[in-house]
mmCIF file with all atom_site columns, C-alpha atoms in Angstrom:
data_model
loop_
_atom_site.group_PDB
_atom_site.id
_atom_site.type_symbol
_atom_site.label_atom_id
_atom_site.label_alt_id
_atom_site.label_comp_id
_atom_site.label_asym_id
_atom_site.label_entity_id
_atom_site.label_seq_id
_atom_site.pdbx_PDB_ins_code
_atom_site.Cartn_x
_atom_site.Cartn_y
_atom_site.Cartn_z
_atom_site.occupancy
_atom_site.B_iso_or_equiv
_atom_site.pdbx_formal_charge
_atom_site.auth_seq_id
_atom_site.auth_comp_id
_atom_site.auth_asym_id
_atom_site.auth_atom_id
_atom_site.pdbx_PDB_model_num
ATOM 1   C CA . MET A 1 1   ? 86.995  131.734 92.316  1.00 81.00 ? 311 MET A CA 1
ATOM 2   C CA . LEU A 1 2   ? 89.031  128.298 94.145  1.00 88.00 ? 312 LEU A CA 1
ATOM 3   C CA . THR A 1 3   ? 86.707  126.570 96.346  1.00 93.00 ? 313 THR A CA 1
ATOM 4   C CA . PHE A 1 4   ? 88.494  124.618 99.452  1.00 95.00 ? 314 PHE A CA 1
ATOM 5   C CA . ALA A 1 5   ? 86.859  122.051 98.159  1.00 96.00 ? 315 ALA A CA 1
ATOM 6   C CA . ASP A 1 6   ? 89.150  122.397 94.817  1.00 95.00 ? 316 ASP A CA 1
ATOM 7   C CA . ARG A 1 7   ? 92.173  123.070 96.785  1.00 95.00 ? 317 ARG A CA 1
ATOM 8   C CA . LEU A 1 8   ? 92.065  120.150 98.927  1.00 97.00 ? 318 LEU A CA 1
ATOM 9   C CA . ASN A 1 9   ? 91.255  117.751 95.778  1.00 96.00 ? 319 ASN A CA 1
ATOM 10  C CA . LEU A 1 10  ? 94.082  118.998 94.257  1.00 95.00 ? 320 LEU A CA 1
ATOM 11  C CA . LEU A 1 11  ? 96.366  118.317 96.859  1.00 95.00 ? 321 LEU A CA 1
ATOM 12  C CA . PHE A 1 12  ? 94.748  114.835 97.114  1.00 96.00 ? 322 PHE A CA 1
ATOM 13  C CA . ARG A 1 13  ? 95.892  114.957 93.470  1.00 94.00 ? 323 ARG A CA 1
ATOM 14  C CA . ALA A 1 14  ? 99.116  116.315 93.546  1.00 92.00 ? 324 ALA A CA 1
ATOM 15  C CA . PHE A 1 15  ? 100.567 114.404 96.574  1.00 92.00 ? 325 PHE A CA 1
ATOM 16  C CA . LEU A 1 16  ? 100.409 110.773 95.539  1.00 92.00 ? 326 LEU A CA 1
ATOM 17  C CA . ARG A 1 17  ? 101.328 107.598 97.418  1.00 91.00 ? 327 ARG A CA 1
ATOM 18  C CA . PRO A 1 18  ? 105.193 106.071 96.652  1.00 88.00 ? 328 PRO A CA 1
ATOM 19  C CA . PRO A 1 19  ? 104.843 103.494 94.184  1.00 84.00 ? 329 PRO A CA 1
ATOM 20  C CA . ASP A 1 20  ? 102.829 99.818  94.581  1.00 84.00 ? 330 ASP A CA 1
ATOM 21  C CA . GLU A 1 21  ? 104.506 96.687  93.580  1.00 84.00 ? 331 GLU A CA 1
ATOM 22  C CA . ARG A 1 22  ? 103.025 97.540  90.447  1.00 82.00 ? 332 ARG A CA 1
ATOM 23  C CA . GLY A 1 23  ? 104.850 100.663 90.357  1.00 80.00 ? 333 GLY A CA 1
ATOM 24  C CA . GLU A 1 24  ? 101.059 102.475 90.612  1.00 84.00 ? 334 GLU A CA 1
ATOM 25  C CA . ARG A 1 25  ? 100.858 105.583 92.404  1.00 88.00 ? 335 ARG A CA 1
ATOM 26  C CA . LYS A 1 26  ? 97.397  106.234 94.065  1.00 92.00 ? 336 LYS A CA 1
ATOM 27  C CA . GLU A 1 27  ? 95.661  109.546 95.920  1.00 94.00 ? 337 GLU A CA 1
ATOM 28  C CA . TRP A 1 28  ? 96.297  109.313 99.725  1.00 96.00 ? 338 TRP A CA 1
ATOM 29  C CA . SER A 1 29  ? 92.861  107.668 101.337 1.00 97.00 ? 339 SER A CA 1
ATOM 30  C CA . ASN A 1 30  ? 91.232  110.590 104.032 1.00 97.00 ? 340 ASN A CA 1
ATOM 31  C CA . LEU A 1 31  ? 91.428  108.078 106.750 1.00 97.00 ? 341 LEU A CA 1
ATOM 32  C CA . GLN A 1 32  ? 95.530  107.865 105.576 1.00 96.00 ? 342 GLN A CA 1
ATOM 33  C CA . VAL A 1 33  ? 95.406  111.746 105.513 1.00 97.00 ? 343 VAL A CA 1
ATOM 34  C CA . ALA A 1 34  ? 93.808  112.551 108.555 1.00 97.00 ? 344 ALA A CA 1
ATOM 35  C CA . ARG A 1 35  ? 96.111  109.799 110.907 1.00 96.00 ? 345 ARG A CA 1
ATOM 36  C CA . ALA A 1 36  ? 99.048  111.623 109.159 1.00 95.00 ? 346 ALA A CA 1
ATOM 37  C CA . ALA A 1 37  ? 97.303  114.698 110.734 1.00 95.00 ? 347 ALA A CA 1
ATOM 38  C CA . GLU A 1 38  ? 97.133  113.041 113.984 1.00 95.00 ? 348 GLU A CA 1
ATOM 39  C CA . THR A 1 39  ? 100.647 111.880 114.056 1.00 93.00 ? 349 THR A CA 1
ATOM 40  C CA . VAL A 1 40  ? 101.990 115.361 112.572 1.00 91.00 ? 350 VAL A CA 1
ATOM 41  C CA . HIS A 1 41  ? 100.219 117.124 115.531 1.00 91.00 ? 351 HIS A CA 1
ATOM 42  C CA . GLY A 1 42  ? 99.745  114.427 118.422 1.00 93.00 ? 352 GLY A CA 1
ATOM 43  C CA . ARG A 1 43  ? 96.610  114.564 118.904 1.00 95.00 ? 353 ARG A CA 1
ATOM 44  C CA . SER A 1 44  ? 93.090  113.945 116.548 1.00 95.00 ? 354 SER A CA 1
ATOM 45  C CA . VAL A 1 45  ? 92.394  116.922 113.946 1.00 94.00 ? 355 VAL A CA 1
ATOM 46  C CA . ILE A 1 46  ? 90.110  115.731 111.642 1.00 96.00 ? 356 ILE A CA 1
ATOM 47  C CA . THR A 1 47  ? 88.489  112.533 110.999 1.00 97.00 ? 357 THR A CA 1
ATOM 48  C CA . ARG A 1 48  ? 87.881  111.091 107.177 1.00 96.00 ? 358 ARG A CA 1
ATOM 49  C CA . GLU A 1 49  ? 84.359  111.342 107.472 1.00 97.00 ? 359 GLU A CA 1
ATOM 50  C CA . HIS A 1 50  ? 85.225  115.520 107.742 1.00 97.00 ? 360 HIS A CA 1
ATOM 51  C CA . LEU A 1 51  ? 87.706  115.195 104.732 1.00 97.00 ? 361 LEU A CA 1
ATOM 52  C CA . ARG A 1 52  ? 85.285  113.283 102.920 1.00 97.00 ? 362 ARG A CA 1
ATOM 53  C CA . MET A 1 53  ? 82.646  116.337 103.479 1.00 97.00 ? 363 MET A CA 1
ATOM 54  C CA . LEU A 1 54  ? 85.108  118.956 102.619 1.00 97.00 ? 364 LEU A CA 1
ATOM 55  C CA . ARG A 1 55  ? 86.156  117.010 99.152  1.00 97.00 ? 365 ARG A CA 1
ATOM 56  C CA . ASN A 1 56  ? 82.443  116.803 98.785  1.00 96.00 ? 366 ASN A CA 1
ATOM 57  C CA . GLY A 1 57  ? 81.884  120.533 99.219  1.00 95.00 ? 367 GLY A CA 1
ATOM 58  C CA . GLU A 1 58  ? 79.779  119.575 101.753 1.00 96.00 ? 368 GLU A CA 1
ATOM 59  C CA . ARG A 1 59  ? 81.317  121.406 104.649 1.00 94.00 ? 369 ARG A CA 1
ATOM 60  C CA . PRO A 1 60  ? 82.470  125.061 102.872 1.00 86.00 ? 370 PRO A CA 1
ATOM 61  C CA . ARG A 1 61  ? 86.204  125.442 104.820 1.00 89.00 ? 371 ARG A CA 1
ATOM 62  C CA . PRO A 1 62  ? 87.170  124.526 107.621 1.00 94.00 ? 372 PRO A CA 1
ATOM 63  C CA . SER A 1 63  ? 89.335  126.383 111.081 1.00 92.00 ? 373 SER A CA 1
ATOM 64  C CA . VAL A 1 64  ? 92.410  127.775 109.573 1.00 92.00 ? 374 VAL A CA 1
ATOM 65  C CA . GLU A 1 65  ? 93.963  125.194 112.254 1.00 92.00 ? 375 GLU A CA 1
ATOM 66  C CA . THR A 1 66  ? 92.551  122.323 110.444 1.00 94.00 ? 376 THR A CA 1
ATOM 67  C CA . ALA A 1 67  ? 93.283  123.448 107.096 1.00 94.00 ? 377 ALA A CA 1
ATOM 68  C CA . ALA A 1 68  ? 96.991  123.990 108.380 1.00 92.00 ? 378 ALA A CA 1
ATOM 69  C CA . ALA A 1 69  ? 97.047  120.480 109.680 1.00 93.00 ? 379 ALA A CA 1
ATOM 70  C CA . ILE A 1 70  ? 95.538  119.255 107.032 1.00 95.00 ? 380 ILE A CA 1
ATOM 71  C CA . ALA A 1 71  ? 98.129  121.049 104.348 1.00 93.00 ? 381 ALA A CA 1
ATOM 72  C CA . ARG A 1 72  ? 101.138 119.688 107.192 1.00 92.00 ? 382 ARG A CA 1
ATOM 73  C CA . ALA A 1 73  ? 99.906  116.121 106.795 1.00 93.00 ? 383 ALA A CA 1
ATOM 74  C CA . PHE A 1 74  ? 100.444 116.209 103.115 1.00 92.00 ? 384 PHE A CA 1
ATOM 75  C CA . GLU A 1 75  ? 104.183 117.732 103.679 1.00 90.00 ? 385 GLU A CA 1
ATOM 76  C CA . PHE A 1 76  ? 104.146 114.627 105.947 1.00 91.00 ? 386 PHE A CA 1
ATOM 77  C CA . LEU A 1 77  ? 102.727 112.601 103.958 1.00 91.00 ? 387 LEU A CA 1
ATOM 78  C CA . SER A 1 78  ? 104.941 113.178 100.935 1.00 85.00 ? 388 SER A CA 1
ATOM 79  C CA . GLN A 1 79  ? 108.395 113.769 103.179 1.00 78.00 ? 389 GLN A CA 1
ATOM 80  C CA . SER A 1 80  ? 108.767 117.498 102.093 1.00 64.00 ? 390 SER A CA 1
ATOM 81  C CA . GLU A 1 81  ? 108.030 119.036 105.556 1.00 58.00 ? 391 GLU A CA 1
ATOM 82  C CA . PRO A 1 82  ? 109.739 122.432 105.545 1.00 57.00 ? 392 PRO A CA 1
ATOM 83  C CA . GLU A 1 83  ? 111.837 122.986 108.734 1.00 56.00 ? 393 GLU A CA 1
ATOM 84  C CA . PRO A 1 84  ? 110.340 123.645 111.927 1.00 52.00 ? 394 PRO A CA 1
ATOM 85  C CA . GLY A 1 85  ? 109.021 127.955 112.238 1.00 49.00 ? 395 GLY A CA 1
ATOM 86  C CA . ARG A 1 86  ? 109.735 127.665 108.424 1.00 54.00 ? 396 ARG A CA 1
ATOM 87  C CA . ALA A 1 87  ? 106.606 129.171 106.291 1.00 57.00 ? 397 ALA A CA 1
ATOM 88  C CA . SER A 1 88  ? 104.884 126.399 104.063 1.00 83.00 ? 398 SER A CA 1
ATOM 89  C CA . ALA A 1 89  ? 103.240 127.481 100.465 1.00 89.00 ? 399 ALA A CA 1
ATOM 90  C CA . ILE A 1 90  ? 100.833 124.265 100.890 1.00 91.00 ? 400 ILE A CA 1
ATOM 91  C CA . VAL A 1 91  ? 99.686  125.977 104.625 1.00 91.00 ? 401 VAL A CA 1
ATOM 92  C CA . ALA A 1 92  ? 98.840  129.342 102.634 1.00 91.00 ? 402 ALA A CA 1
ATOM 93  C CA . TYR A 1 93  ? 97.874  127.484 99.976  1.00 93.00 ? 403 TYR A CA 1
ATOM 94  C CA . LEU A 1 94  ? 94.843  126.201 102.326 1.00 93.00 ? 404 LEU A CA 1
ATOM 95  C CA . ALA A 1 95  ? 94.691  128.216 105.358 1.00 92.00 ? 405 ALA A CA 1
ATOM 96  C CA . ILE A 1 96  ? 94.265  131.534 103.335 1.00 92.00 ? 406 ILE A CA 1
ATOM 97  C CA . ASP A 1 97  ? 90.325  131.743 102.714 1.00 90.00 ? 407 ASP A CA 1
ATOM 98  C CA . PRO A 1 98  ? 89.874  133.780 99.170  1.00 89.00 ? 408 PRO A CA 1
ATOM 99  C CA . THR A 1 99  ? 86.409  135.487 99.643  1.00 89.00 ? 409 THR A CA 1
ATOM 100 C CA . GLU A 1 100 ? 88.394  137.211 102.941 1.00 91.00 ? 410 GLU A CA 1
ATOM 101 C CA . ALA A 1 101 ? 91.829  137.494 101.721 1.00 92.00 ? 411 ALA A CA 1
ATOM 102 C CA . SER A 1 102 ? 93.927  140.654 100.385 1.00 93.00 ? 412 SER A CA 1
ATOM 103 C CA . PRO A 1 103 ? 94.522  140.662 96.942  1.00 93.00 ? 413 PRO A CA 1
ATOM 104 C CA . ASP A 1 104 ? 97.926  139.652 97.521  1.00 94.00 ? 414 ASP A CA 1
ATOM 105 C CA . GLU A 1 105 ? 96.691  136.682 98.829  1.00 93.00 ? 415 GLU A CA 1
ATOM 106 C CA . VAL A 1 106 ? 94.406  135.919 96.435  1.00 93.00 ? 416 VAL A CA 1
ATOM 107 C CA . ALA A 1 107 ? 96.755  135.883 93.470  1.00 92.00 ? 417 ALA A CA 1
ATOM 108 C CA . GLN A 1 108 ? 99.454  133.783 95.842  1.00 92.00 ? 418 GLN A CA 1
ATOM 109 C CA . VAL A 1 109 ? 96.450  131.508 96.200  1.00 93.00 ? 419 VAL A CA 1
ATOM 110 C CA . GLU A 1 110 ? 96.062  131.204 92.452  1.00 93.00 ? 420 GLU A CA 1
ATOM 111 C CA . SER A 1 111 ? 99.609  130.960 91.522  1.00 93.00 ? 421 SER A CA 1
ATOM 112 C CA . ILE A 1 112 ? 99.668  127.823 94.032  1.00 93.00 ? 422 ILE A CA 1
ATOM 113 C CA . HIS A 1 113 ? 96.888  126.093 92.214  1.00 94.00 ? 423 HIS A CA 1
ATOM 114 C CA . GLN A 1 114 ? 98.420  127.010 88.969  1.00 92.00 ? 424 GLN A CA 1
ATOM 115 C CA . GLN A 1 115 ? 101.987 125.523 89.583  1.00 91.00 ? 425 GLN A CA 1
ATOM 116 C CA . LEU A 1 116 ? 100.177 121.981 91.589  1.00 92.00 ? 426 LEU A CA 1
ATOM 117 C CA . ALA A 1 117 ? 97.709  122.113 88.210  1.00 91.00 ? 427 ALA A CA 1
ATOM 118 C CA . ARG A 1 118 ? 101.066 122.179 85.662  1.00 86.00 ? 428 ARG A CA 1
ATOM 119 C CA . ALA A 1 119 ? 102.419 119.406 87.756  1.00 86.00 ? 429 ALA A CA 1
ATOM 120 C CA . VAL A 1 120 ? 99.930  117.409 87.449  1.00 89.00 ? 430 VAL A CA 1
ATOM 121 C CA . ASP A 1 121 ? 99.080  117.705 84.168  1.00 85.00 ? 431 ASP A CA 1
ATOM 122 C CA . MET A 1 122 ? 102.722 117.148 83.339  1.00 81.00 ? 432 MET A CA 1
ATOM 123 C CA . ARG A 1 123 ? 102.741 114.078 85.730  1.00 82.00 ? 433 ARG A CA 1
ATOM 124 C CA . GLU A 1 124 ? 99.528  112.700 83.748  1.00 80.00 ? 434 GLU A CA 1
ATOM 125 C CA . ASN A 1 125 ? 99.767  113.867 80.203  1.00 80.00 ? 435 ASN A CA 1
ATOM 126 C CA . LYS A 1 126 ? 103.734 113.063 79.736  1.00 71.00 ? 436 LYS A CA 1
ATOM 127 C CA . LEU A 1 127 ? 103.315 109.297 79.109  1.00 68.00 ? 437 LEU A CA 1
ATOM 128 C CA . LEU A 1 128 ? 100.747 110.012 76.642  1.00 66.00 ? 438 LEU A CA 1
ATOM 129 C CA . GLY A 1 129 ? 102.863 112.269 74.556  1.00 69.00 ? 439 GLY A CA 1
ATOM 130 C CA . LEU A 1 130 ? 105.682 109.395 74.902  1.00 75.00 ? 440 LEU A CA 1
ATOM 131 C CA . MET A 1 131 ? 102.607 107.047 73.461  1.00 72.00 ? 441 MET A CA 1
ATOM 132 C CA . ALA A 1 132 ? 102.039 109.441 70.990  1.00 70.00 ? 442 ALA A CA 1
ATOM 133 C CA . ARG A 1 133 ? 105.764 109.440 69.696  1.00 75.00 ? 443 ARG A CA 1
ATOM 134 C CA . LEU A 1 134 ? 106.394 105.589 70.047  1.00 78.00 ? 444 LEU A CA 1
ATOM 135 C CA . GLY A 1 135 ? 103.024 105.472 67.401  1.00 76.00 ? 445 GLY A CA 1
ATOM 136 C CA . ASP A 1 136 ? 105.119 107.089 64.666  1.00 76.00 ? 446 ASP A CA 1
ATOM 137 C CA . LEU A 1 137 ? 107.640 104.216 64.642  1.00 80.00 ? 447 LEU A CA 1
ATOM 138 C CA . GLU A 1 138 ? 107.414 101.330 62.190  1.00 82.00 ? 448 GLU A CA 1
ATOM 139 C CA . ASP A 1 139 ? 110.711 99.883  61.703  1.00 86.00 ? 449 ASP A CA 1
ATOM 140 C CA . PRO A 1 140 ? 110.601 96.398  63.742  1.00 87.00 ? 450 PRO A CA 1
ATOM 141 C CA . GLU A 1 141 ? 113.959 96.670  64.425  1.00 90.00 ? 451 GLU A CA 1
ATOM 142 C CA . SER A 1 142 ? 113.145 100.030 66.168  1.00 87.00 ? 452 SER A CA 1
ATOM 143 C CA . LEU A 1 143 ? 110.105 98.388  67.747  1.00 84.00 ? 453 LEU A CA 1
ATOM 144 C CA . ASP A 1 144 ? 112.533 95.566  69.052  1.00 88.00 ? 454 ASP A CA 1
ATOM 145 C CA . GLU A 1 145 ? 114.536 98.364  70.719  1.00 90.00 ? 455 GLU A CA 1
ATOM 146 C CA . ILE A 1 146 ? 112.054 99.579  72.515  1.00 87.00 ? 456 ILE A CA 1
ATOM 147 C CA . ARG A 1 147 ? 110.767 96.436  73.903  1.00 87.00 ? 457 ARG A CA 1
ATOM 148 C CA . GLU A 1 148 ? 114.294 95.775  75.125  1.00 91.00 ? 458 GLU A CA 1
ATOM 149 C CA . LEU A 1 149 ? 114.707 99.126  77.121  1.00 90.00 ? 459 LEU A CA 1
ATOM 150 C CA . VAL A 1 150 ? 111.110 98.881  78.069  1.00 85.00 ? 460 VAL A CA 1
ATOM 151 C CA . THR A 1 151 ? 112.391 95.614  79.746  1.00 87.00 ? 461 THR A CA 1
ATOM 152 C CA . ARG A 1 152 ? 115.129 96.518  81.093  1.00 90.00 ? 462 ARG A CA 1
ATOM 153 C CA . LEU A 1 153 ? 113.609 99.589  83.108  1.00 86.00 ? 463 LEU A CA 1
ATOM 154 C CA . GLU A 1 154 ? 110.646 98.069  84.304  1.00 81.00 ? 464 GLU A CA 1
ATOM 155 C CA . ASP A 1 155 ? 113.015 95.564  86.176  1.00 84.00 ? 465 ASP A CA 1
ATOM 156 C CA . LYS A 1 156 ? 115.174 98.379  86.974  1.00 83.00 ? 466 LYS A CA 1
ATOM 157 C CA . GLU A 1 157 ? 112.297 100.047 88.988  1.00 77.00 ? 467 GLU A CA 1
ATOM 158 C CA . ARG A 1 158 ? 111.209 96.604  90.029  1.00 76.00 ? 468 ARG A CA 1
ATOM 159 C CA . SER A 1 159 ? 114.205 96.190  91.656  1.00 78.00 ? 469 SER A CA 1
ATOM 160 C CA . ARG A 1 160 ? 114.473 99.555  93.213  1.00 71.00 ? 470 ARG A CA 1
ATOM 161 C CA . ARG A 1 161 ? 110.671 99.448  94.374  1.00 63.00 ? 471 ARG A CA 1
ATOM 162 C CA . GLY A 1 162 ? 111.540 96.042  96.242  1.00 62.00 ? 472 GLY A CA 1
ATOM 163 C CA . GLY A 1 163 ? 114.465 98.187  97.901  1.00 52.00 ? 473 GLY A CA 1
ATOM 164 C CA . PHE A 1 164 ? 111.864 100.985 99.163  1.00 44.00 ? 474 PHE A CA 1
ATOM 165 C CA . LEU A 1 165 ? 108.970 98.516  100.266 1.00 42.00 ? 475 LEU A CA 1
ATOM 166 C CA . ARG A 1 166 ? 112.073 96.434  102.619 1.00 44.00 ? 476 ARG A CA 1
ATOM 167 C CA . ARG A 1 167 ? 113.016 100.248 103.877 1.00 43.00 ? 477 ARG A CA 1
ATOM 168 C CA . HIS A 1 168 ? 109.256 100.765 104.963 1.00 43.00 ? 478 HIS A CA 1
ATOM 169 C CA . ARG A 1 169 ? 108.321 97.736  106.160 1.00 42.00 ? 479 ARG A CA 1
ATOM 170 C CA . ARG A 1 170 ? 109.974 98.048  108.883 1.00 40.00 ? 480 ARG A CA 1
#
């Protein structure tokens, strides 16, 4: 059975921060998620310490209101908030307690969990698959072309990130 900590930690892995100057995407901190929940709800809903305890399993699960606030914080941070009044799969994912839920609700939570886990796995493993394919190339001309392509892509991404960073620093 999926614990609240399992589900919450998967959200932290699934909803990463935008790329930094080096193009790396990292998890949001407990403090950032707590502040986002406060922004969305207009008041303090959860502290970073409470999030830490939920993530470590020191607290089994929060109230439905707090679980929904955490989910909405991730939607806010990822800029994927649903329209007001519209149901959110992420809210359901955190708010439904599988130990007290109907079989249909448990199936819904498990389905969302599998989709998120697959997305995280694809993001984390796609680079490994590409690297394995590149490892088969031996021709010096092919390797030079790969270096040139990577350099062009790095320049292109750096340029885009620069625009992203300028827009979000205002």
